[in-house]
C-alpha positions as a Markdown table, in Angstrom:
| # | Residue | x | y | z |
|---|---|---|---|---|
| 1 | Met | 0.2 | 0.0 | 0.2 |
| 2 | Arg | 1.2 | 3.4 | -0.6 |
| 3 | Asp | 2.1 | 6.2 | 2.0 |
| 4 | Trp | 0.5 | 9.2 | 0.3 |
| 5 | Glu | 2.2 | 11.4 | 3.1 |
| 6 | Ala | 6.0 | 9.9 | 2.7 |
| 7 | Glu | 8.9 | 12.3 | 1.8 |
| 8 | Gly | 8.9 | 13.8 | -1.6 |
| 9 | Asn | 5.2 | 13.5 | -1.9 |
| 10 | Ile | 3.2 | 15.8 | -4.3 |
| 11 | Asn | 0.2 | 17.0 | -2.4 |
| 12 | Ser | 1.2 | 20.4 | -2.0 |
| 13 | Asp | 1.6 | 20.6 | -5.8 |
| 14 | Ile | -1.8 | 18.9 | -6.6 |
| 15 | Gln | -3.4 | 21.0 | -4.4 |
| 16 | Leu | -1.6 | 24.3 | -5.8 |
| 17 | Ile | -3.1 | 22.9 | -9.0 |
| 18 | Asn | -6.8 | 22.3 | -7.7 |
| 19 | Leu | -6.3 | 26.1 | -6.4 |
| 20 | Ile | -6.1 | 27.6 | -9.4 |
| 21 | Arg | -8.1 | 25.5 | -11.5 |
| 22 | Arg | -10.8 | 26.6 | -9.0 |
| 23 | Asp | -9.6 | 30.4 | -9.4 |
| 24 | Asn | -9.4 | 29.9 | -13.4 |
| 25 | Pro | -12.5 | 30.1 | -15.5 |
| 26 | Ala | -10.2 | 29.5 | -18.8 |
| 27 | Leu | -9.3 | 25.9 | -16.7 |
| 28 | Gln | -13.3 | 25.2 | -16.1 |
| 29 | Ser | -14.0 | 25.3 | -19.7 |
| 30 | Gln | -14.0 | 22.8 | -22.9 |
| 31 | Gly | -13.0 | 23.5 | -26.2 |
| 32 | Asn | -10.8 | 26.8 | -25.4 |
| 33 | Leu | -7.7 | 24.8 | -25.7 |
| 34 | Thr | -5.2 | 25.8 | -28.4 |
| 35 | Phe | -1.4 | 24.6 | -28.9 |
| 36 | His | 1.1 | 26.9 | -30.0 |
| 37 | Asp | 4.7 | 26.4 | -31.5 |
| 38 | Thr | 8.1 | 26.6 | -30.0 |
| 39 | Asp | 11.6 | 26.1 | -31.5 |
| 40 | Asn | 12.0 | 23.3 | -28.9 |
| 41 | Glu | 10.4 | 20.0 | -29.1 |
| 42 | Ser | 10.7 | 19.5 | -25.4 |
| 43 | Leu | 8.5 | 22.2 | -24.4 |
| 44 | Leu | 4.6 | 22.2 | -24.9 |
| 45 | Phe | 3.0 | 25.3 | -24.9 |
| 46 | Tyr | -0.9 | 26.1 | -24.9 |
| 47 | Ser | -3.1 | 28.6 | -24.4 |
| 48 | Arg | -6.8 | 28.4 | -22.3 |
| 49 | Thr | -9.0 | 31.6 | -22.6 |
| 50 | Thr | -12.3 | 32.8 | -21.7 |
| 51 | Trp | -13.4 | 36.0 | -21.4 |
| 52 | Gly | -11.3 | 38.1 | -18.9 |
| 53 | Asn | -9.1 | 35.0 | -18.5 |
| 54 | Asp | -6.1 | 34.4 | -20.4 |
| 55 | Leu | -3.8 | 31.7 | -19.4 |
| 56 | Leu | -0.2 | 30.5 | -21.4 |
| 57 | Val | 1.2 | 27.5 | -20.1 |
| 58 | Val | 4.3 | 26.1 | -20.8 |
| 59 | Val | 5.7 | 22.8 | -19.6 |
| 60 | Asn | 9.3 | 21.2 | -19.8 |
| 61 | Leu | 8.3 | 17.8 | -21.0 |
| 62 | Asp | 12.2 | 16.5 | -20.3 |
| 63 | Pro | 12.2 | 15.0 | -16.6 |
| 64 | Gly | 15.9 | 14.6 | -17.2 |
| 65 | Gly | 17.0 | 18.0 | -17.8 |
| 66 | Pro | 16.6 | 21.9 | -18.7 |
| 67 | Gln | 15.2 | 22.9 | -21.8 |
| 68 | Ser | 14.9 | 26.5 | -22.9 |
| 69 | Gly | 13.4 | 28.3 | -26.2 |
| 70 | Asn | 10.9 | 30.3 | -27.8 |
| 71 | Val | 7.5 | 30.2 | -27.7 |
| 72 | Ala | 5.2 | 31.9 | -30.1 |
| 73 | Val | 2.8 | 33.8 | -28.7 |
| 74 | Pro | -0.6 | 34.2 | -30.3 |
| 75 | Leu | -1.2 | 38.1 | -30.0 |
| 76 | Ser | -3.9 | 38.6 | -31.7 |
| 77 | Gln | -6.0 | 36.1 | -29.6 |
| 78 | Leu | -4.7 | 37.8 | -26.7 |
| 79 | Gly | -5.8 | 41.0 | -28.2 |
| 80 | Leu | -2.1 | 42.4 | -28.1 |
| 81 | Ser | 0.2 | 43.8 | -30.8 |
| 82 | Ala | 3.8 | 43.0 | -31.7 |
| 83 | Ala | 4.7 | 46.6 | -30.3 |
| 84 | Asp | 2.5 | 45.9 | -27.0 |
| 85 | Ser | 4.6 | 44.7 | -24.1 |
| 86 | Phe | 2.3 | 42.8 | -21.6 |
| 87 | Gln | 2.6 | 41.5 | -17.6 |
| 88 | Leu | 2.4 | 37.8 | -17.1 |
| 89 | Glu | 2.1 | 36.0 | -13.4 |
| 90 | Asp | 3.3 | 32.6 | -12.6 |
| 91 | Leu | 0.7 | 30.8 | -10.9 |
| 92 | Leu | 2.3 | 28.4 | -9.6 |
| 93 | Thr | 5.3 | 30.3 | -8.0 |
| 94 | Gly | 3.7 | 34.3 | -7.9 |
| 95 | Gln | 6.7 | 35.7 | -10.1 |
| 96 | Arg | 6.0 | 38.2 | -12.8 |
| 97 | Tyr | 7.5 | 38.6 | -16.4 |
| 98 | Thr | 7.2 | 41.3 | -19.0 |
| 99 | Trp | 7.2 | 40.0 | -22.5 |
| 100 | Gln | 6.9 | 41.6 | -25.5 |
| 101 | Gly | 6.3 | 40.6 | -29.2 |
| 102 | Ser | 5.3 | 37.1 | -30.4 |
| 103 | His | 8.6 | 35.0 | -29.6 |
| 104 | Asn | 9.3 | 35.3 | -25.8 |
| 105 | Tyr | 12.3 | 33.2 | -24.2 |
| 106 | Val | 11.5 | 30.6 | -21.6 |
| 107 | Ser | 13.8 | 28.3 | -19.6 |
| 108 | Leu | 13.0 | 25.2 | -17.3 |
| 109 | Asp | 14.9 | 23.1 | -14.9 |
| 110 | Pro | 12.8 | 20.2 | -13.7 |
| 111 | Arg | 14.7 | 20.2 | -10.7 |
| 112 | Asn | 13.2 | 23.4 | -10.0 |
| 113 | Asp | 10.4 | 24.8 | -12.3 |
| 114 | Val | 8.4 | 21.9 | -14.8 |
| 115 | Gly | 6.5 | 24.7 | -16.1 |
| 116 | His | 4.7 | 27.9 | -15.7 |
| 117 | Val | 0.8 | 28.7 | -15.9 |
| 118 | Leu | 0.9 | 32.3 | -16.8 |
| 119 | Arg | -2.2 | 34.3 | -16.5 |
| 120 | Val | -1.8 | 37.7 | -18.5 |
| 121 | Ile | -2.8 | 40.5 | -16.5 |
| 122 | Arg | -4.8 | 43.2 | -17.7 |
């Protein structure tokens, strides 16, 4: 029988992801998932959007090492132009980022950050 409280468990991670899902309408709808290009096949990038709640999610698919690359941001889907800079909040860590244009750099190390759940701040 598995000990769900053993050292190294992911209980707090699951609780945080469930909280993020409850707090973001974009994660409560179906049919609003769009995959976007990256220049690294070990990075998965997609968006989930609904009125007033836009999320960009990027995940490192390589459990063994850091991966980095550029992601193709769906500016028109977000109502942005290439000249606009925009703020993002990582709902997993609380960190904030400023991006501009349609291609932005991401680096993820599975020892620290497996992915980002980025909420576009309006």
